Short mmCIF file of C-alpha atoms in Angstrom, two decimals:
data_model
loop_
_atom_site.label_atom_id
_atom_site.label_comp_id
_atom_site.label_asym_id
_atom_site.label_seq_id
_atom_site.Cartn_x
_atom_site.Cartn_y
_atom_site.Cartn_z
CA MET A 1 -118.81 -145.92 -30.86
CA ILE A 2 -116.34 -144.39 -33.22
CA ALA A 3 -117.22 -141.92 -35.91
CA PRO A 4 -115.65 -143.49 -39.00
CA SER A 5 -114.07 -141.37 -41.67
CA TYR A 6 -114.99 -142.99 -44.96
CA ASN A 7 -114.81 -140.67 -47.89
CA GLY A 8 -111.64 -142.04 -49.43
CA VAL A 9 -108.31 -141.46 -47.79
CA LEU A 10 -106.61 -140.24 -50.94
CA SER A 11 -108.94 -137.26 -51.17
CA ASN A 12 -108.61 -136.39 -47.49
CA PRO A 13 -106.91 -133.02 -46.89
CA ARG A 14 -104.65 -134.54 -44.23
CA PHE A 15 -103.49 -137.18 -46.69
CA GLN A 16 -102.88 -134.57 -49.37
CA SER A 17 -100.82 -132.63 -46.84
CA PHE A 18 -98.88 -135.78 -45.98
CA HIS A 19 -98.31 -136.56 -49.65
CA SER A 20 -96.92 -133.09 -50.24
CA LYS A 21 -94.74 -132.92 -47.13
CA PHE A 22 -93.44 -136.47 -47.27
CA SER A 23 -92.59 -136.20 -50.95
CA SER A 24 -90.82 -132.87 -50.60
CA SER A 25 -88.95 -133.76 -47.42
CA SER A 26 -87.57 -137.07 -48.68
CA SER A 27 -85.18 -136.69 -51.57
CA GLU A 28 -85.53 -140.39 -52.33
CA ILE A 29 -89.24 -140.17 -53.19
CA ARG A 30 -90.08 -138.61 -56.50
CA ASN A 31 -92.73 -139.34 -59.10
CA LEU A 32 -95.62 -141.41 -57.81
CA THR A 33 -97.52 -144.02 -59.78
CA TYR A 34 -101.22 -144.07 -59.02
CA VAL A 35 -103.35 -147.16 -59.36
CA THR A 36 -107.11 -146.91 -59.57
CA CYS A 37 -109.20 -149.89 -58.45
CA HIS A 38 -112.84 -150.35 -59.29
CA SER A 39 -115.24 -152.75 -57.62
CA ASP A 40 -118.81 -153.77 -58.19
CA SER A 41 -119.03 -155.91 -55.05
CA ASN A 42 -121.95 -154.86 -52.84
CA LYS A 43 -122.13 -151.62 -54.82
CA PHE A 44 -118.83 -150.64 -53.23
CA THR A 45 -116.30 -148.56 -55.09
CA SER A 46 -112.92 -147.59 -53.78
CA GLN A 47 -109.60 -146.23 -54.92
CA ALA A 48 -106.41 -148.09 -54.15
CA SER A 49 -103.53 -146.70 -52.19
CA LEU A 50 -100.93 -144.50 -53.77
CA PHE A 51 -97.61 -146.09 -54.61
CA LEU A 52 -94.79 -144.35 -52.78
CA CYS A 53 -92.08 -145.54 -55.13
CA PRO A 54 -90.33 -143.34 -57.65
CA ALA A 55 -91.54 -144.08 -61.14
CA SER A 56 -89.97 -143.42 -64.46
CA THR A 57 -90.82 -140.11 -66.08
CA ASN A 58 -93.37 -141.94 -68.22
CA ARG A 59 -95.94 -142.78 -65.57
CA THR A 60 -98.38 -145.58 -66.21
CA ASN A 61 -101.97 -145.47 -65.05
CA VAL A 62 -103.22 -148.97 -64.33
CA VAL A 63 -106.87 -149.89 -63.97
CA LEU A 64 -107.73 -153.00 -61.98
CA ARG A 65 -111.20 -154.51 -62.07
CA GLY A 66 -111.98 -157.24 -59.59
CA PRO A 67 -114.24 -158.23 -56.71
CA PHE A 68 -112.74 -155.53 -54.51
CA CYS A 69 -110.13 -152.81 -54.54
CA ARG A 70 -106.75 -154.56 -54.18
CA ASP A 71 -103.48 -153.20 -52.89
CA ARG A 72 -100.05 -154.12 -54.11
CA ARG A 73 -97.47 -156.54 -52.75
CA ASN A 74 -93.87 -157.60 -53.45
CA LEU A 75 -92.50 -160.84 -54.94
CA ILE A 76 -89.31 -162.45 -56.10
CA GLY A 77 -88.61 -165.40 -58.37
CA GLN A 78 -88.85 -166.88 -61.83
CA ALA A 79 -92.08 -166.20 -63.68
CA SER A 80 -93.25 -166.27 -67.26
CA TYR A 81 -96.29 -164.16 -67.99
CA SER A 82 -97.73 -161.93 -70.65
CA VAL A 83 -98.43 -158.37 -69.60
CA GLY A 84 -100.86 -156.51 -71.78
CA SER A 85 -104.59 -156.85 -71.58
CA THR A 86 -104.36 -159.77 -69.19
CA THR A 87 -106.72 -161.78 -67.04
CA LEU A 88 -105.06 -163.61 -64.14
CA ASP A 89 -107.08 -165.35 -61.46
CA GLY A 90 -110.19 -163.40 -62.42
CA VAL A 91 -108.54 -159.96 -62.33
CA HIS A 92 -108.35 -157.94 -65.54
CA LEU A 93 -105.13 -155.96 -65.93
CA GLU A 94 -104.78 -153.17 -68.48
CA THR A 95 -101.14 -152.19 -68.98
CA PRO A 96 -98.73 -151.45 -71.81
CA SER A 97 -98.06 -154.59 -73.83
CA HIS A 98 -94.98 -156.48 -72.78
CA VAL A 99 -94.13 -160.14 -72.89
CA GLY A 100 -91.07 -161.66 -71.35
CA GLU A 101 -89.38 -163.98 -68.94
CA GLU A 102 -89.13 -162.37 -65.53
CA LYS A 103 -87.44 -163.34 -62.30
CA VAL A 104 -90.00 -162.19 -59.76
CA GLY A 105 -89.46 -161.42 -56.10
CA VAL A 106 -91.66 -160.45 -53.16
CA LEU A 107 -90.15 -158.50 -50.27
CA LEU A 108 -92.12 -158.73 -47.02
CA LEU A 109 -91.32 -155.86 -44.65
CA ASN A 110 -91.88 -156.03 -40.91
CA LEU A 111 -90.74 -154.49 -37.65
CA GLY A 112 -88.58 -157.30 -36.30
CA GLY A 113 -88.05 -158.22 -32.68
CA PRO A 114 -85.39 -159.47 -30.26
CA GLU A 115 -85.03 -163.24 -30.35
CA THR A 116 -83.30 -163.46 -26.94
CA LEU A 117 -83.24 -161.28 -23.84
CA ASN A 118 -79.71 -160.21 -24.74
CA ASP A 119 -81.07 -158.77 -27.98
CA VAL A 120 -83.57 -156.46 -26.26
CA GLN A 121 -81.36 -153.45 -25.60
CA PRO A 122 -79.71 -153.33 -29.07
CA PHE A 123 -83.11 -153.87 -30.69
CA LEU A 124 -84.52 -150.91 -28.75
CA PHE A 125 -81.52 -148.81 -29.79
CA ASN A 126 -82.18 -149.57 -33.47
CA LEU A 127 -85.84 -148.71 -32.96
CA PHE A 128 -85.35 -145.35 -31.27
CA ALA A 129 -82.43 -144.37 -33.52
CA ASP A 130 -84.91 -144.26 -36.40
CA PRO A 131 -85.78 -140.59 -37.12
CA ASP A 132 -89.26 -141.74 -38.19
CA ILE A 133 -89.87 -143.12 -34.68
CA ILE A 134 -88.51 -140.19 -32.69
CA ARG A 135 -88.67 -137.06 -34.82
CA LEU A 136 -86.27 -134.51 -33.37
CA PRO A 137 -86.20 -130.82 -34.36
CA ARG A 138 -83.38 -130.06 -36.77
CA LEU A 139 -81.39 -128.40 -34.00
CA PHE A 140 -81.35 -131.69 -32.07
CA GLN A 141 -80.91 -134.21 -34.89
CA PHE A 142 -77.27 -134.81 -34.06
CA LEU A 143 -78.52 -136.23 -30.74
CA GLN A 144 -80.58 -138.99 -32.38
CA GLN A 145 -78.22 -141.82 -31.51
CA PRO A 146 -77.24 -140.62 -28.01
CA LEU A 147 -80.93 -140.23 -27.21
CA ALA A 148 -81.66 -143.70 -28.62
CA LYS A 149 -78.91 -145.10 -26.40
CA LEU A 150 -80.39 -143.40 -23.34
CA ILE A 151 -83.93 -144.59 -24.02
CA SER A 152 -82.86 -148.13 -24.84
CA VAL A 153 -80.95 -148.39 -21.56
CA LEU A 154 -83.92 -147.00 -19.61
CA ARG A 155 -86.44 -149.22 -21.38
CA ALA A 156 -84.43 -152.46 -21.48
CA PRO A 157 -85.23 -153.76 -17.96
CA LYS A 158 -89.01 -153.41 -18.33
CA SER A 159 -88.94 -154.69 -21.90
CA LYS A 160 -86.93 -157.73 -20.85
CA GLU A 161 -89.64 -158.55 -18.30
CA GLY A 162 -92.21 -158.44 -21.06
CA TYR A 163 -90.24 -160.67 -23.41
CA ALA A 164 -89.42 -163.06 -20.58
CA ALA A 165 -93.15 -163.40 -19.92
CA ILE A 166 -93.76 -164.60 -23.51
CA GLY A 167 -90.92 -167.10 -23.62
CA GLY A 168 -87.73 -165.05 -23.69
CA GLY A 169 -87.99 -163.44 -27.12
CA SER A 170 -90.20 -162.28 -29.95
CA PRO A 171 -91.85 -164.90 -32.19
CA LEU A 172 -92.16 -162.35 -35.00
CA ARG A 173 -89.30 -163.66 -37.14
CA LYS A 174 -90.57 -167.24 -37.17
CA ILE A 175 -94.12 -166.16 -37.88
CA THR A 176 -93.03 -163.87 -40.71
CA ASP A 177 -90.85 -166.62 -42.20
CA ASP A 178 -93.85 -168.95 -42.08
CA GLN A 179 -96.01 -166.30 -43.77
CA ALA A 180 -93.37 -165.90 -46.49
CA LEU A 181 -93.36 -169.65 -47.15
CA ALA A 182 -97.16 -169.79 -47.17
CA LEU A 183 -97.30 -166.85 -49.59
CA LYS A 184 -94.78 -168.52 -51.90
CA LYS A 185 -96.94 -171.66 -52.00
CA ALA A 186 -100.11 -169.62 -52.57
CA LEU A 187 -98.47 -167.86 -55.52
CA GLU A 188 -97.33 -171.17 -56.97
CA ALA A 189 -100.91 -172.46 -56.69
CA LYS A 190 -101.96 -169.48 -58.81
CA GLY A 191 -99.30 -170.23 -61.42
CA LEU A 192 -96.64 -167.74 -60.35
CA SER A 193 -93.20 -168.98 -59.31
CA SER A 194 -91.38 -166.51 -57.08
CA ASN A 195 -88.89 -166.09 -54.26
CA VAL A 196 -90.29 -164.38 -51.17
CA TYR A 197 -87.88 -162.43 -48.97
CA VAL A 198 -88.23 -161.13 -45.41
CA GLY A 199 -86.70 -157.79 -44.42
CA MET A 200 -86.98 -156.52 -40.84
CA ARG A 201 -86.57 -152.86 -39.96
CA TYR A 202 -84.89 -153.12 -36.56
CA TRP A 203 -83.55 -156.67 -36.18
CA TYR A 204 -82.36 -159.64 -38.16
CA PRO A 205 -82.80 -160.30 -41.00
CA PHE A 206 -82.48 -156.58 -41.72
CA THR A 207 -84.01 -155.06 -44.84
CA GLU A 208 -80.49 -154.41 -46.13
CA GLU A 209 -79.71 -158.14 -45.97
CA ALA A 210 -82.85 -159.02 -47.90
CA VAL A 211 -82.05 -156.47 -50.62
CA GLU A 212 -78.53 -157.83 -51.01
CA GLN A 213 -79.99 -161.32 -51.51
CA ILE A 214 -82.40 -159.91 -54.09
CA LYS A 215 -79.41 -158.55 -56.00
CA ARG A 216 -77.52 -161.84 -55.79
CA ASP A 217 -80.56 -163.71 -57.11
CA GLY A 218 -80.85 -161.41 -60.11
CA VAL A 219 -84.45 -160.42 -59.57
CA THR A 220 -85.90 -158.40 -62.44
CA ARG A 221 -89.34 -157.52 -61.04
CA LEU A 222 -90.02 -156.85 -57.37
CA VAL A 223 -93.18 -156.34 -55.34
CA VAL A 224 -92.66 -154.72 -51.93
CA LEU A 225 -95.24 -155.75 -49.34
CA PRO A 226 -95.12 -154.11 -45.89
CA LEU A 227 -96.97 -156.31 -43.39
CA TYR A 228 -98.75 -153.27 -41.95
CA PRO A 229 -102.40 -153.04 -43.11
CA GLN A 230 -102.54 -149.26 -42.59
CA PHE A 231 -99.88 -146.79 -43.68
CA SER A 232 -97.96 -144.75 -41.14
CA ILE A 233 -94.81 -142.68 -41.42
CA SER A 234 -93.37 -144.67 -38.52
CA THR A 235 -93.92 -148.13 -40.07
CA THR A 236 -94.35 -148.42 -43.84
CA GLY A 237 -92.96 -144.93 -44.37
CA SER A 238 -89.77 -145.70 -42.46
CA SER A 239 -89.19 -148.97 -44.34
CA ILE A 240 -89.79 -147.31 -47.71
CA ARG A 241 -87.34 -144.54 -46.82
CA VAL A 242 -84.62 -147.14 -46.20
CA LEU A 243 -85.37 -148.86 -49.49
CA GLN A 244 -85.28 -145.58 -51.40
CA GLN A 245 -81.88 -144.73 -49.94
CA MET A 246 -80.50 -148.11 -50.99
CA PHE A 247 -82.02 -147.99 -54.47
CA ARG A 248 -80.79 -144.46 -55.09
CA ALA A 249 -77.19 -145.45 -54.37
CA ASP A 250 -77.12 -148.68 -56.41
CA GLU A 251 -77.08 -148.87 -60.21
CA TYR A 252 -78.68 -152.33 -60.37
CA LEU A 253 -81.42 -151.51 -57.89
CA SER A 254 -82.23 -148.15 -59.46
CA SER A 255 -83.16 -149.90 -62.71
CA LEU A 256 -85.10 -152.74 -61.08
CA SER A 257 -88.85 -152.76 -61.80
CA VAL A 258 -90.57 -152.28 -58.44
CA SER A 259 -94.13 -151.97 -57.20
CA VAL A 260 -94.87 -150.98 -53.61
CA ILE A 261 -98.12 -151.92 -51.89
CA ASN A 262 -98.55 -148.91 -49.68
CA SER A 263 -101.50 -150.07 -47.56
CA TRP A 264 -104.07 -152.82 -47.87
CA TYR A 265 -106.54 -152.45 -44.99
CA GLN A 266 -109.44 -152.08 -47.45
CA ARG A 267 -108.86 -155.36 -49.30
CA GLU A 268 -111.79 -157.73 -49.41
CA GLY A 269 -109.71 -160.72 -48.29
CA TYR A 270 -108.30 -158.87 -45.29
CA ILE A 271 -111.70 -157.52 -44.22
CA LYS A 272 -113.30 -160.95 -44.62
CA SER A 273 -110.51 -162.65 -42.66
CA MET A 274 -110.83 -160.18 -39.79
CA ALA A 275 -114.61 -160.51 -39.74
CA ASP A 276 -114.30 -164.32 -39.71
CA LEU A 277 -111.97 -164.28 -36.70
CA ILE A 278 -114.15 -161.82 -34.78
CA GLN A 279 -117.36 -163.73 -35.50
CA LYS A 280 -115.74 -167.00 -34.42
CA GLU A 281 -114.33 -165.55 -31.19
CA LEU A 282 -117.68 -164.01 -30.23
CA THR A 283 -119.06 -167.53 -29.85
CA SER A 284 -116.77 -168.04 -26.83
CA PHE A 285 -119.08 -165.76 -24.80
CA SER A 286 -122.22 -167.17 -23.16
CA GLU A 287 -124.10 -164.17 -24.57
CA PRO A 288 -122.21 -163.22 -27.76
CA GLU A 289 -124.51 -160.33 -28.66
CA GLU A 290 -123.70 -158.58 -25.36
CA ALA A 291 -119.92 -158.47 -25.91
CA MET A 292 -118.36 -155.18 -26.96
CA ILE A 293 -115.84 -155.43 -29.80
CA PHE A 294 -112.77 -153.53 -28.64
CA PHE A 295 -110.35 -152.63 -31.45
CA SER A 296 -106.89 -151.82 -30.09
CA ALA A 297 -104.46 -150.30 -32.59
CA HIS A 298 -100.84 -149.31 -32.24
CA GLY A 299 -100.66 -145.58 -31.60
CA VAL A 300 -98.63 -142.82 -33.25
CA PRO A 301 -97.85 -139.32 -31.96
CA VAL A 302 -100.57 -136.76 -32.67
CA SER A 303 -97.99 -134.55 -34.39
CA TYR A 304 -97.53 -137.18 -37.12
CA VAL A 305 -101.18 -136.86 -38.05
CA GLU A 306 -101.81 -133.16 -37.46
CA ASP A 307 -98.46 -131.73 -38.52
CA ALA A 308 -96.98 -134.27 -40.94
CA GLY A 309 -100.30 -135.39 -42.42
CA ASP A 310 -99.89 -139.09 -41.61
CA PRO A 311 -103.05 -140.85 -42.94
CA TYR A 312 -102.85 -143.57 -40.27
CA ARG A 313 -105.80 -142.40 -38.14
CA ASP A 314 -108.10 -141.96 -41.15
CA GLN A 315 -107.13 -145.35 -42.54
CA MET A 316 -107.62 -147.02 -39.17
CA GLU A 317 -111.11 -145.54 -38.76
CA GLU A 318 -112.03 -146.55 -42.31
CA CYS A 319 -110.68 -150.04 -41.62
CA ILE A 320 -112.91 -150.41 -38.55
CA PHE A 321 -115.88 -149.14 -40.56
CA LEU A 322 -115.32 -151.79 -43.24
CA ILE A 323 -114.88 -154.63 -40.74
CA MET A 324 -118.06 -153.67 -38.88
CA LYS A 325 -119.91 -153.29 -42.18
CA ALA A 326 -118.93 -156.86 -43.08
CA LEU A 327 -120.04 -158.10 -39.65
CA LYS A 328 -123.37 -156.30 -39.83
CA ALA A 329 -124.00 -157.92 -43.21
CA ARG A 330 -123.79 -161.23 -41.33
CA GLY A 331 -126.19 -160.09 -38.64
CA VAL A 332 -123.51 -159.22 -36.07
CA ASN A 333 -124.55 -155.88 -34.55
CA ASN A 334 -122.38 -155.68 -31.43
CA GLU A 335 -121.26 -152.33 -30.10
CA HIS A 336 -117.64 -151.48 -30.86
CA THR A 337 -115.00 -148.92 -30.07
CA LEU A 338 -111.42 -148.06 -31.04
CA ALA A 339 -108.45 -147.12 -28.84
CA TYR A 340 -104.69 -146.82 -29.28
CA GLN A 341 -101.95 -148.63 -27.37
CA SER A 342 -98.14 -148.65 -26.96
CA ARG A 343 -97.34 -144.97 -26.50
CA VAL A 344 -93.85 -143.92 -25.42
CA GLY A 345 -92.40 -140.65 -24.15
CA PRO A 346 -94.05 -137.46 -22.86
CA VAL A 347 -95.61 -136.32 -26.15
CA GLN A 348 -99.32 -136.59 -26.99
CA TRP A 349 -100.30 -139.76 -28.85
CA LEU A 350 -103.52 -140.61 -30.67
CA LYS A 351 -106.42 -140.89 -28.27
CA PRO A 352 -108.29 -142.51 -26.70
CA TYR A 353 -105.64 -144.62 -24.96
CA THR A 354 -106.39 -148.32 -24.59
CA ASP A 355 -105.63 -148.47 -20.86
CA LYS A 356 -107.83 -145.44 -20.10
CA VAL A 357 -110.75 -146.76 -22.17
CA LEU A 358 -110.66 -150.16 -20.46
CA VAL A 359 -111.12 -148.50 -17.08
CA GLU A 360 -113.94 -146.31 -18.41
CA LEU A 361 -115.77 -149.28 -19.94
CA GLY A 362 -115.59 -151.12 -16.64
CA GLN A 363 -117.01 -148.11 -14.84
CA LYS A 364 -119.85 -147.91 -17.39
CA GLY A 365 -120.87 -151.46 -16.64
CA VAL A 366 -119.54 -153.30 -19.69
CA LYS A 367 -119.21 -156.95 -18.65
CA SER A 368 -117.98 -158.72 -21.80
CA LEU A 369 -115.16 -157.49 -24.01
CA LEU A 370 -113.59 -158.94 -27.16
CA ALA A 371 -110.17 -157.40 -27.85
CA VAL A 372 -109.13 -157.13 -31.51
CA PRO A 373 -105.49 -156.25 -32.37
CA VAL A 374 -106.42 -154.56 -35.62
CA SER A 375 -103.03 -153.17 -36.69
CA PHE A 376 -101.09 -156.42 -36.22
CA VAL A 377 -101.06 -159.46 -38.52
CA SER A 378 -98.63 -161.47 -36.37
CA GLU A 379 -98.42 -162.31 -32.69
CA HIS A 380 -95.66 -160.43 -30.88
CA ILE A 381 -94.94 -158.53 -27.66
CA GLU A 382 -97.87 -156.11 -28.08
CA THR A 383 -100.44 -158.87 -28.45
CA LEU A 384 -98.99 -161.63 -26.27
CA GLU A 385 -97.86 -159.49 -23.36
CA GLU A 386 -99.39 -156.02 -23.58
CA ILE A 387 -102.92 -157.10 -24.57
CA ASP A 388 -103.11 -160.66 -23.21
CA MET A 389 -101.51 -159.86 -19.86
CA GLU A 390 -101.43 -156.16 -18.98
CA TYR A 391 -104.71 -155.08 -20.57
CA LYS A 392 -106.56 -158.23 -19.61
CA GLU A 393 -105.56 -157.76 -15.97
CA LEU A 394 -106.57 -154.08 -16.08
CA ALA A 395 -109.92 -154.93 -17.66
CA LEU A 396 -110.76 -157.56 -15.04
CA GLU A 397 -109.72 -155.19 -12.24
CA SER A 398 -111.98 -152.52 -13.75
CA GLY A 399 -115.09 -154.67 -13.52
CA ILE A 400 -115.14 -156.45 -16.88
CA LYS A 401 -116.08 -160.08 -16.16
CA ASN A 402 -115.64 -161.81 -19.51
CA TRP A 403 -112.56 -161.26 -21.65
CA ALA A 404 -111.48 -162.77 -24.97
CA ARG A 405 -109.01 -161.78 -27.67
CA VAL A 406 -109.08 -162.31 -31.43
CA PRO A 407 -105.82 -163.92 -32.61
CA ALA A 408 -103.62 -162.16 -35.15
CA LEU A 409 -104.20 -163.23 -38.74
CA GLY A 410 -100.93 -165.18 -38.95
CA LEU A 411 -101.35 -168.01 -41.49
CA THR A 412 -105.12 -167.72 -41.93
CA PRO A 413 -105.66 -169.23 -45.43
CA SER A 414 -108.03 -166.52 -46.68
CA PHE A 415 -105.53 -163.86 -45.57
CA ILE A 416 -102.56 -165.52 -47.28
CA THR A 417 -104.60 -166.04 -50.44
CA ASP A 418 -105.51 -162.36 -50.48
CA LEU A 419 -101.85 -161.38 -50.15
CA ALA A 420 -101.08 -163.59 -53.14
CA ASP A 421 -103.82 -161.86 -55.12
CA ALA A 422 -102.36 -158.49 -54.16
CA VAL A 423 -98.92 -159.51 -55.38
CA ILE A 424 -100.26 -160.70 -58.73
CA GLU A 425 -102.20 -157.49 -59.20
CA ALA A 426 -99.15 -155.40 -58.36
CA LEU A 427 -96.81 -156.96 -60.93
CA PRO A 428 -97.96 -155.11 -64.08
CA SER A 429 -97.53 -151.70 -62.43
CA ALA A 430 -93.88 -152.27 -61.48
CA THR A 431 -91.65 -149.54 -62.91
CA ALA A 432 -87.93 -148.87 -62.85
CA LEU A 433 -86.68 -146.58 -60.13
CA TYR A 434 -84.18 -143.90 -60.94
CA ALA A 435 -81.41 -142.20 -59.01
CA PRO A 436 -82.13 -138.51 -58.34
CA THR A 437 -79.48 -136.21 -59.73
CA SER A 438 -79.65 -133.82 -56.83
CA THR A 439 -80.99 -133.53 -53.32
CA SER A 440 -82.68 -130.78 -51.39
CA GLU A 441 -80.89 -131.49 -48.14
CA ASP A 442 -79.88 -128.35 -46.30
CA VAL A 443 -76.39 -128.83 -44.92
CA ASP A 444 -74.61 -126.50 -42.55
CA HIS A 445 -71.44 -125.55 -44.46
CA ASP A 446 -70.29 -122.98 -41.92
CA PRO A 447 -68.37 -124.87 -39.19
CA VAL A 448 -68.74 -122.01 -36.69
CA THR A 449 -72.52 -121.96 -37.07
CA TYR A 450 -72.59 -125.74 -36.82
CA LEU A 451 -70.58 -125.76 -33.57
CA ILE A 452 -72.79 -123.05 -32.06
CA LYS A 453 -75.86 -125.13 -32.85
CA ILE A 454 -74.29 -128.20 -31.27
CA PHE A 455 -73.31 -126.26 -28.13
CA PHE A 456 -76.69 -124.68 -27.45
CA GLY A 457 -78.55 -127.74 -28.68
CA SER A 458 -76.64 -129.92 -26.23
CA ILE A 459 -77.50 -127.66 -23.31
CA LEU A 460 -81.20 -127.63 -24.18
CA ALA A 461 -81.19 -131.36 -24.82
CA PHE A 462 -79.52 -132.07 -21.48
CA ILE A 463 -82.18 -130.07 -19.65
CA PHE A 464 -85.05 -131.60 -21.60
CA PHE A 465 -84.06 -135.22 -22.12
CA LEU A 466 -82.66 -135.79 -18.63
CA SER A 467 -85.60 -134.26 -16.80
CA PRO A 468 -87.27 -136.60 -14.27
CA LYS A 469 -90.56 -136.48 -16.21
CA MET A 470 -88.87 -137.55 -19.44
CA ILE A 471 -86.95 -140.40 -17.80
CA THR A 472 -90.03 -141.71 -15.98
CA SER A 473 -92.10 -141.54 -19.15
CA PHE A 474 -89.61 -143.54 -21.21
CA LYS A 475 -89.30 -146.12 -18.42
CA ASN A 476 -93.03 -146.72 -18.10
CA HIS A 477 -94.32 -146.81 -21.68
CA GLY A 478 -93.38 -148.32 -25.01
CA PHE A 479 -91.81 -151.50 -26.26
#
């Protein structure tokens, strides 16, 4: 059983530390617009996630009152609505009065994945070249791309085997496109016409392509919706950083009204959808009440949480607490646990590890296990191959007799409807971004000092990165 942390992530010291460090270290992120959500449902009150988008100097506090605390999402398209004291689909919005014709857009952000086996190695290079995925000390930052090349070459053969086992490529793009279309239709059903865009972080269509299309379409109000329920520096944080860099450098984008939905794991629609899928899948066991619910989440390095203040672990534990609370309200009282998968490299990642826990559960006599991919809303390599094949085989070898897996949310109607609600709620809080006039980047102006750093950094990097332990670790774990 996990010990959930549920006292509000925004007030958590680790989150405050993350807020401070992430804001100060990224010159693109400035003033933050806070949104407070109130709920009377089941006597539950929560505060929404912080928006990590620069706001104008006149910050707006928005109060949302609805059946549950909603997060924010991104849209694009043509919409006519009155923003003031507004009620839309049962949600009361209190914002400064403004009426006008808007061209609204929603930008869905996701990881991306190789569509063919030939795409695997360049996809891995893009992934590991991201400084939010592999965070090198400043002395070694000039080695980011050479290291990414090394890791992608080492990882490619094993990764190709995984993608070959699920049909030769990732289904993530098609699924995300389908989700975008479903979201567009759900918004239209609620009276909001919009264009919904898909931007992938590491493969086509890249986020940069989506933003260029947003410019061509003349969008005036944008909701940014990362398809990651919980916030992490390595997922939502990385995508936001790219957007901030683009918006800072572009006059049109810097004046575009934008609202970012930072995380949405606590939304009523998401929690209900997850509980529905779990409850349904439990019926596949001959003795449903005996099955342990096994939440498997994508891991992050421990240093992200303990040093950089990443709120991911706290949000994940709170998410599990809310899902189990919803299940218990339905009379489902199965035991549950949480573990983390998909680690890469020799550094410490969040524990416990999924593969280790599966073995331990088998040794403890657990016979029925229901796997739940809690950090994924779409099927991809980590659900179809890592969980369905590798972990299932390990579980059965460890003594677990009955195995089942909850599908990713995908196009679940209640989930898509909730995303549409989130987008609608996010619109009134959209504010114009602005281009910072200066940056705090520390640049080495002395060429001699810079060359000395490169020389000694290269020697240390050669010893460290080419060690047998490092090479074996990158070969055996990860994407």
